[in-house]
Coordinates of C-alpha atoms in Angstrom, one line a residue:
M1 CA 0.0 0.0 0.0
T2 CA 1.4 3.4 -0.9
G3 CA 1.6 6.6 1.0
C4 CA 3.1 5.4 4.3
V5 CA 5.5 7.4 6.4
A6 CA 8.9 6.0 6.9
L7 CA 10.2 6.4 10.4
V8 CA 13.8 6.0 11.5
F9 CA 14.5 5.4 15.1
C10 CA 17.6 5.9 17.2
V11 CA 17.1 3.7 20.2
A12 CA 18.8 3.2 23.5
A13 CA 21.3 0.4 24.1
L14 CA 19.5 -2.9 23.9
T15 CA 19.7 -5.9 26.2
A16 CA 18.3 -9.2 25.0
W17 CA 14.6 -8.1 25.5
R18 CA 14.7 -4.6 26.8
I19 CA 15.5 -1.1 25.5
T20 CA 17.5 1.1 27.8
A21 CA 17.9 4.8 27.8
D22 CA 21.5 5.3 27.0
A23 CA 21.6 4.1 23.3
K24 CA 21.7 6.0 20.1
E25 CA 18.5 7.3 18.4
L26 CA 16.6 4.9 16.2
S27 CA 16.0 5.9 12.6
I28 CA 12.4 5.4 11.6
T29 CA 11.1 5.6 8.0
T30 CA 7.5 6.5 7.1
I31 CA 5.4 7.5 4.1
K32 CA 3.3 10.6 3.8
Q33 CA -0.4 9.6 3.7
E34 CA -3.3 11.1 5.4
P35 CA -4.1 10.5 8.3
Y36 CA -1.1 8.3 9.1
T37 CA 1.4 11.0 8.4
M38 CA 0.8 14.6 7.4
S39 CA 2.7 17.9 7.4
R40 CA 1.8 20.6 9.8
G41 CA 4.2 23.3 8.9
S42 CA 7.7 21.8 9.4
E43 CA 6.4 19.1 11.7
L44 CA 4.7 15.8 11.0
E45 CA 1.4 14.6 12.6
G46 CA -1.0 11.7 12.2
Y47 CA -2.0 8.3 13.4
C48 CA 1.5 6.8 12.9
I49 CA 3.2 9.8 14.6
D50 CA 1.0 9.4 17.6
L51 CA 1.5 5.6 17.6
I52 CA 5.3 5.9 17.6
S53 CA 5.1 8.6 20.3
E54 CA 3.1 6.2 22.5
L55 CA 5.5 3.3 21.8
S56 CA 8.6 5.5 22.7
R57 CA 6.9 6.5 25.9
E58 CA 6.1 2.9 26.7
L59 CA 9.6 1.5 25.9
G60 CA 11.7 4.5 26.7
F61 CA 13.6 5.2 23.5
Q62 CA 14.3 8.2 21.4
Y63 CA 13.8 8.3 17.6
K64 CA 14.3 10.4 14.5
L65 CA 11.7 10.4 11.7
N66 CA 12.4 10.4 8.0
L67 CA 10.1 10.2 5.0
V68 CA 10.9 7.3 2.7
K69 CA 12.9 8.6 -0.3
D70 CA 10.9 7.0 -3.2
N71 CA 7.5 7.4 -1.5
R72 CA 6.8 3.7 -1.7
Y73 CA 5.9 0.9 0.8
G74 CA 8.2 -1.6 -0.7
A75 CA 8.3 -4.2 -3.5
I76 CA 10.9 -6.3 -5.3
D77 CA 11.8 -4.8 -8.6
S78 CA 13.0 -6.6 -11.8
S79 CA 16.6 -6.7 -10.5
G80 CA 15.5 -8.4 -7.3
T81 CA 16.1 -5.3 -5.1
W82 CA 13.6 -4.1 -2.6
T83 CA 12.2 -0.6 -3.0
G84 CA 10.5 1.7 -0.6
M85 CA 10.5 1.4 3.2
I86 CA 11.2 -2.3 3.1
G87 CA 14.3 -1.6 1.0
E88 CA 15.5 0.9 3.6
I89 CA 15.1 -1.6 6.4
V90 CA 16.9 -4.4 4.4
R91 CA 19.8 -2.1 3.5
G92 CA 20.1 -0.9 7.1
E93 CA 19.2 2.7 6.3
A94 CA 16.4 2.6 8.9
D95 CA 15.8 0.7 12.1
L96 CA 12.0 0.7 11.9
A97 CA 9.3 1.3 9.3
V98 CA 6.1 2.7 10.9
A99 CA 3.3 3.2 8.4
P100 CA 0.1 1.4 7.1
L101 CA 2.5 -1.3 6.0
T102 CA 0.7 -4.5 5.1
L103 CA 1.9 -7.7 6.7
T104 CA 2.6 -10.2 3.8
A105 CA 4.5 -13.5 3.5
V106 CA 7.0 -12.0 1.0
R107 CA 7.9 -9.1 3.3
E108 CA 8.1 -11.4 6.3
M109 CA 10.9 -13.3 4.5
Y110 CA 13.1 -10.3 4.4
V111 CA 12.2 -8.3 7.5
D112 CA 10.7 -9.0 10.9
M113 CA 7.3 -7.5 11.6
S114 CA 5.5 -6.8 14.9
T115 CA 2.0 -7.9 15.9
P116 CA -0.5 -5.9 13.9
F117 CA -1.7 -2.5 15.2
M118 CA -4.6 -2.3 12.8
Q119 CA -6.8 -4.7 10.8
T120 CA -8.2 -4.0 7.4
G121 CA -9.4 -5.6 4.1
I122 CA -9.6 -4.7 0.4
S123 CA -12.6 -2.8 -0.8
F124 CA -13.3 0.0 -3.4
I125 CA -14.8 3.5 -3.5
L126 CA -16.7 5.3 -6.2
R127 CA -18.8 8.5 -6.5
R128 CA -21.8 8.4 -4.2
D129 CA -24.2 9.3 -7.1
L130 CA -22.9 6.2 -9.0
A131 CA -23.4 3.9 -6.0
P132 CA -26.7 2.0 -5.9
E133 CA -29.3 3.3 -3.4
E134 CA -31.5 0.7 -1.8
S135 CA -34.6 2.6 -0.6
G136 CA -38.2 1.7 -0.4
F137 CA -39.1 5.4 -0.6
S138 CA -37.8 6.3 -4.0
L139 CA -41.1 8.1 -4.7
L140 CA -40.1 10.6 -2.1
S141 CA -36.5 11.1 -3.4
P142 CA -37.2 14.0 -5.8
F143 CA -37.8 16.3 -2.8
S144 CA -35.6 16.6 0.3
T145 CA -37.1 16.1 3.8
D146 CA -37.2 19.8 4.4
M147 CA -39.0 20.3 1.1
W148 CA -41.7 17.8 2.1
V149 CA -42.1 19.5 5.4
G150 CA -42.5 22.9 3.6
I151 CA -45.1 21.4 1.3
L152 CA -47.1 20.1 4.3
I153 CA -47.0 23.5 6.0
A154 CA -48.1 25.2 2.8
F155 CA -51.0 22.7 2.4
L156 CA -52.2 23.3 6.0
L157 CA -51.9 27.1 5.7
T158 CA -53.7 27.2 2.3
G159 CA -56.6 25.0 3.6
L160 CA -56.9 27.2 6.7
C161 CA -56.8 30.4 4.5
I162 CA -59.6 29.2 2.2
F163 CA -61.7 28.3 5.2
L164 CA -61.2 31.8 6.7
V165 CA -61.9 33.5 3.4
G166 CA -65.1 31.5 3.0
R167 CA -66.2 32.5 6.5
I168 CA -65.2 36.2 6.3
S169 CA -66.2 37.1 2.7
P170 CA -69.9 38.2 2.5
T171 CA -69.9 37.0 -1.1
E172 CA -69.1 33.4 0.0
W173 CA -71.4 33.5 3.0
A174 CA -74.0 36.3 2.8
E175 CA -76.4 35.2 5.6
P176 CA -74.7 33.3 8.4
D177 CA -78.0 32.8 10.3
T178 CA -79.9 31.2 7.5
E179 CA -77.4 29.8 4.9
E180 CA -75.1 26.8 5.2
H181 CA -71.4 27.5 5.0
S182 CA -70.0 25.7 1.9
F183 CA -66.3 26.0 2.7
T184 CA -66.1 24.1 5.9
L185 CA -62.6 23.2 7.2
L186 CA -62.9 19.6 5.8
H187 CA -64.1 20.8 2.4
S188 CA -61.3 23.4 2.3
F189 CA -58.7 20.7 2.6
W190 CA -60.5 18.4 0.2
Y191 CA -60.7 21.3 -2.3
I192 CA -56.9 22.0 -2.3
T193 CA -56.2 18.2 -2.4
G194 CA -58.2 18.1 -5.6
A195 CA -56.0 20.8 -7.0
L196 CA -52.9 18.7 -6.2
T197 CA -54.4 15.8 -8.3
L198 CA -55.4 18.2 -11.1
Q199 CA -59.0 17.1 -10.8
G200 CA -60.6 19.8 -8.7
A201 CA -63.4 19.5 -6.2
G202 CA -66.5 21.7 -6.1
P203 CA -68.1 24.0 -5.1
H204 CA -65.6 26.6 -6.2
P205 CA -65.1 30.0 -4.5
K206 CA -67.4 32.8 -5.7
A207 CA -65.7 35.8 -4.1
L208 CA -62.7 37.6 -5.6
S209 CA -60.7 36.9 -2.5
G210 CA -61.5 33.2 -2.6
R211 CA -60.7 33.0 -6.4
I212 CA -57.3 34.6 -5.9
V213 CA -56.4 32.1 -3.1
S214 CA -57.7 29.3 -5.3
A215 CA -55.8 30.4 -8.4
I216 CA -52.5 30.9 -6.5
W217 CA -52.8 27.4 -5.0
W218 CA -53.6 25.9 -8.4
L219 CA -50.6 27.6 -9.9
F220 CA -48.4 26.4 -7.0
A221 CA -49.7 22.8 -7.4
V222 CA -49.1 22.7 -11.2
L223 CA -45.5 24.1 -10.9
L224 CA -44.8 21.9 -7.9
L225 CA -45.9 18.8 -9.8
A226 CA -43.9 19.8 -12.8
C227 CA -40.8 20.1 -10.7
Y228 CA -41.5 16.8 -8.9
F229 CA -42.0 14.8 -12.1
G230 CA -39.1 16.5 -13.9
N231 CA -36.7 15.6 -11.0
F232 CA -38.1 12.1 -10.6
N233 CA -37.6 11.4 -14.3
S234 CA -34.1 12.8 -14.2
M235 CA -33.2 10.6 -11.2
M236 CA -34.7 7.5 -12.9
H237 CA -32.9 8.2 -16.1
S238 CA -29.6 8.8 -14.2
N239 CA -29.9 5.6 -12.3
N240 CA -30.6 3.6 -15.5
N241 CA -27.5 4.9 -17.1
H242 CA -25.2 3.5 -14.4
V243 CA -24.5 -0.1 -13.6
S244 CA -25.5 -1.2 -10.1
I245 CA -22.1 -1.9 -8.5
K246 CA -22.0 -3.2 -4.9
T247 CA -19.5 -6.1 -5.0
F248 CA -16.2 -7.0 -6.7
E249 CA -18.2 -9.4 -8.9
D250 CA -20.4 -6.5 -10.1
L251 CA -17.2 -4.6 -10.8
A252 CA -15.7 -7.4 -12.8
N253 CA -18.9 -8.1 -14.8
Q254 CA -19.3 -4.6 -16.2
D255 CA -17.3 -2.6 -18.7
V256 CA -18.9 0.8 -18.2
M257 CA -16.8 2.0 -15.3
D258 CA -13.0 1.7 -15.2
Y259 CA -11.2 0.7 -12.0
G260 CA -7.7 0.3 -10.7
T261 CA -5.4 0.2 -7.7
V262 CA -2.0 1.5 -6.6
E263 CA 0.8 0.1 -8.8
A264 CA 3.2 -2.4 -7.2
G265 CA 1.3 -2.4 -3.9
S266 CA 0.1 -5.3 -1.8
T267 CA -3.4 -4.9 -3.2
M268 CA -2.2 -5.3 -6.7
S269 CA -0.2 -8.4 -5.6
F270 CA -3.3 -9.9 -4.1
F271 CA -5.3 -9.8 -7.4
K272 CA -2.2 -10.9 -9.3
N273 CA -1.7 -14.0 -7.2
S274 CA -5.3 -14.9 -6.6
K275 CA -6.8 -18.1 -7.9
N276 CA -10.3 -16.7 -7.7
P277 CA -11.7 -16.2 -11.3
V278 CA -13.4 -13.0 -10.4
Y279 CA -10.3 -11.5 -8.9
R280 CA -8.2 -12.8 -11.8
R281 CA -10.5 -10.9 -14.2
I282 CA -10.1 -7.8 -12.2
Y283 CA -6.3 -8.1 -12.4
Q284 CA -6.5 -8.8 -16.2
H285 CA -8.7 -5.7 -16.7
M286 CA -6.2 -3.5 -14.8
E287 CA -3.3 -4.9 -16.8
R288 CA -5.1 -4.5 -20.1
K289 CA -6.3 -0.9 -19.4
K290 CA -3.2 0.0 -17.4
S291 CA -5.5 1.6 -14.9
Y292 CA -3.1 1.6 -12.1
V293 CA -2.4 4.8 -10.1
S294 CA 0.8 6.0 -8.6
S295 CA -0.6 6.9 -5.2
M296 CA -3.8 6.7 -3.2
E297 CA -4.3 10.4 -3.6
E298 CA -4.5 10.0 -7.3
G299 CA -6.9 7.1 -7.0
V300 CA -9.2 9.1 -4.7
R301 CA -9.1 12.1 -7.1
L302 CA -10.1 9.9 -10.1
A303 CA -12.9 8.3 -8.1
E304 CA -14.2 11.7 -7.1
E305 CA -14.1 13.0 -10.7
G306 CA -16.4 10.1 -11.6
N307 CA -16.7 6.9 -13.6
F308 CA -13.7 5.3 -11.8
A309 CA -13.7 2.9 -8.9
F310 CA -10.5 2.9 -6.8
I311 CA -9.6 -0.4 -5.1
G312 CA -7.6 -0.2 -1.9
E313 CA -7.5 -1.1 1.7
A314 CA -10.7 -0.5 3.5
V315 CA -9.4 1.5 6.5
S316 CA -7.7 4.0 4.1
L317 CA -10.8 4.2 2.0
D318 CA -12.9 4.9 5.0
L319 CA -10.8 8.0 5.6
A320 CA -11.2 9.1 2.0
V321 CA -15.0 8.8 2.4
A322 CA -14.9 10.8 5.7
R323 CA -12.9 13.6 3.9
H324 CA -14.6 13.5 0.5
C325 CA -18.3 13.6 0.9
K326 CA -19.0 12.7 -2.7
L327 CA -17.5 9.3 -2.3
S328 CA -19.0 6.0 -1.0
R329 CA -17.3 2.8 0.0
S330 CA -18.6 -0.7 -0.9
D331 CA -19.8 -2.8 2.0
E332 CA -17.8 -5.8 0.7
A333 CA -14.3 -6.2 2.1
I334 CA -12.1 -9.1 1.0
A335 CA -8.6 -10.5 1.8
M336 CA -8.5 -9.3 5.4
R337 CA -5.0 -8.2 6.3
A338 CA -3.1 -6.2 9.0
Y339 CA -0.7 -3.3 9.3
S340 CA 2.5 -3.9 11.2
I341 CA 5.8 -2.3 12.1
A342 CA 8.8 -3.6 10.1
A343 CA 12.4 -4.1 11.6
P344 CA 15.5 -5.8 10.3
L345 CA 15.7 -9.6 10.6
G346 CA 16.7 -10.7 14.1
S347 CA 16.1 -7.3 15.6
P348 CA 15.3 -7.5 19.4
L349 CA 13.1 -4.4 18.9
V350 CA 10.2 -6.6 17.5
K351 CA 9.5 -8.4 20.7
N352 CA 9.4 -5.2 22.7
L353 CA 7.2 -3.5 20.1
T354 CA 4.8 -6.4 20.0
L355 CA 4.4 -6.3 23.8
A356 CA 3.9 -2.5 23.7
I357 CA 1.3 -2.7 20.9
L358 CA -0.7 -5.3 22.8
K359 CA -0.7 -3.1 25.9
L360 CA -1.9 -0.1 23.9
S361 CA -4.6 -2.2 22.4
E362 CA -5.8 -3.6 25.8
S363 CA -5.8 -0.1 27.3
G364 CA -8.0 1.2 24.4
E365 CA -5.4 3.7 23.2
L366 CA -5.4 2.3 19.7
T367 CA -9.1 2.6 19.5
Y368 CA -8.9 6.2 20.7
L369 CA -6.3 7.1 18.0
R370 CA -8.5 5.5 15.3
Q371 CA -11.5 7.6 16.4
K372 CA -9.3 10.7 16.6
W373 CA -7.9 10.5 13.1
W374 CA -10.8 9.0 11.3
A375 CA -13.4 11.5 12.4
S376 CA -15.7 12.5 9.5
S377 CA -15.7 16.0 8.2
C378 CA -18.9 15.5 6.3
A379 CA -21.6 17.0 8.6
A380 CA -24.4 15.6 6.4
A381 CA -22.8 12.4 5.2
G382 CA -25.8 10.4 6.2
N383 CA -28.0 12.5 3.9
A384 CA -25.6 12.8 1.0
H385 CA -27.8 10.5 -1.1
N386 CA -30.3 13.4 -1.1
S387 CA -27.8 15.7 -2.8
E388 CA -29.9 15.8 -6.0
A389 CA -33.2 16.2 -4.2
L390 CA -34.9 19.6 -4.5
R391 CA -34.7 21.7 -1.3
P392 CA -36.9 24.6 -0.2
H393 CA -34.5 27.3 -1.3
D394 CA -34.6 25.8 -4.8
L395 CA -38.3 26.8 -5.0
R396 CA -38.4 29.7 -2.6
G397 CA -39.9 31.9 -5.3
L398 CA -42.8 29.5 -5.6
F399 CA -43.4 29.5 -1.8
L400 CA -43.2 33.3 -1.6
L401 CA -45.8 33.6 -4.4
L402 CA -48.1 31.3 -2.5
G403 CA -47.6 33.2 0.7
L404 CA -48.3 36.5 -1.1
G405 CA -51.5 35.1 -2.7
L406 CA -52.8 33.9 0.7
C407 CA -52.2 37.3 2.3
V408 CA -53.8 39.2 -0.6
G409 CA -56.8 36.8 -0.4
L410 CA -57.3 37.3 3.3
L411 CA -56.9 41.0 3.0
L412 CA -59.5 41.3 0.2
A413 CA -62.0 39.1 2.3
L414 CA -61.6 41.5 5.2
L415 CA -62.0 44.5 3.0
E416 CA -65.3 43.0 1.6
L417 CA -66.5 42.5 5.1
V418 CA -65.5 46.0 6.2
S419 CA -67.3 47.5 3.2
R420 CA -70.5 45.6 4.0
A421 CA -70.2 46.7 7.7
R422 CA -69.9 50.4 6.6
N423 CA -72.9 50.2 4.4
Q424 CA -75.0 48.5 7.2
A425 CA -73.7 51.1 9.7
K426 CA -74.9 54.0 7.4
D427 CA -78.3 52.4 6.9
G428 CA -78.8 51.6 10.5
K429 CA -77.0 54.7 11.9
K430 CA -74.7 52.5 14.0
S431 CA -71.0 52.5 14.6
C432 CA -69.0 50.7 11.9
C433 CA -66.9 49.0 14.5
S434 CA -69.9 47.6 16.3
V435 CA -71.4 46.3 13.1
L436 CA -68.1 44.7 12.1
T437 CA -67.7 43.1 15.5
S438 CA -71.3 41.8 15.2
E439 CA -70.6 40.4 11.7
L440 CA -67.4 38.6 12.9
H441 CA -69.3 37.2 15.9
R442 CA -72.1 35.9 13.6
R443 CA -69.5 34.2 11.3
F444 CA -67.3 32.7 14.0
G445 CA -69.7 32.4 16.9
S446 CA -72.6 30.2 17.6
K447 CA -75.9 30.8 15.8
G448 CA -77.8 31.0 19.1
E449 CA -75.7 33.7 20.5
S450 CA -75.8 35.7 17.2
G451 CA -79.6 35.4 17.2
E452 CA -79.8 36.8 20.7
Q453 CA -77.6 39.7 19.7
E454 CA -79.8 40.5 16.8
D455 CA -83.0 40.5 19.0
S456 CA -81.2 42.8 21.4
D457 CA -80.3 45.2 18.5
K458 CA -84.0 45.2 17.3
S459 CA -85.4 46.0 20.8
K460 CA -82.9 48.9 21.1
A461 CA -84.0 50.2 17.8

């Protein structure tokens, strides 16, 4: 695997199984790969940096860190010479290699490796919009959750507005004491539901105010349905253009999307040496297309650009997904392997490092470091699959138009009632406010109470 940090240690004088404090510094080689080793100004930081710091504190040695010269983990070239961090260990240029260095049989023949400090497997990543979505609510996918909430609120407010306009407007309800009110609350909601289905449901409003509210809601419903079906068709068309890729077998059985892994890494060696026909086809495809990448960073970039699946070790891919919110990792992980620290053959450091790694694991320190450096920066990663869904701000103009229409309709209904109250006040020589109050009481109060109020007004006259 590429991108590891080479660490060179200068350690204290060694007894058979113990590191003392009066020895030289150990030279440690490592490779630069987020989050194992990263630059912070002139300093290095990351998971491996914290790990070696904890090991030095546990075992009591000093060390000096160096990045591997060729930026590789280590493989045997055509001349039989080891490259990368393994090469530096074999040639005695470094005492330890601390990085996401995969423990393999070939490497174990040339260097000693400690007990693993992290477990992983092989998986692949691709753009999230190319990954298949298994959802039983695909009919809701054209709109985001916030959008559906906004539509529900608009529906409730419009139904209530039509009900109020039907009560207030004298044109809709001229004689509250003798006539039945057509636009009850139930009928108001049924009426606007009919508009959403483009069918309609009578009776229709007669007053100007009611017709304005009705027209605005119909316009809102038509444009909303147009946006819904347009986005739904776009999503269905987009999904049909991409192959559903969830496993390595899916990857091998399609030729629409290209895929590759880091050249000369342990992942490439796994596919090269595998007897599994599916994995063999994957290797043959990568050889034929020359779809290898020089580093993990390049593979992540190609996957994010689209139509490319990058194959790598799951733990590193999880980090890429946590940092790049457009990416998604396959749930399948094969060829479980482990990361270890490499040392020269016969080095007494290995036993001490193994014991120290086991202590850190038992104390929970390794788990803490994993959580620290693999924390996701995608605040809405869980909702990323809704990235193409329409949100309220996409149709804010439509919601503003509906709100304006409801306000105008209510205002006109009130003006109609005020105009009628003024006319009645002139004819009966009463106060306009008292007539208006009486009208509102008749329309929103009980019929019995309104009848008693009318008898009282007659007796006063």
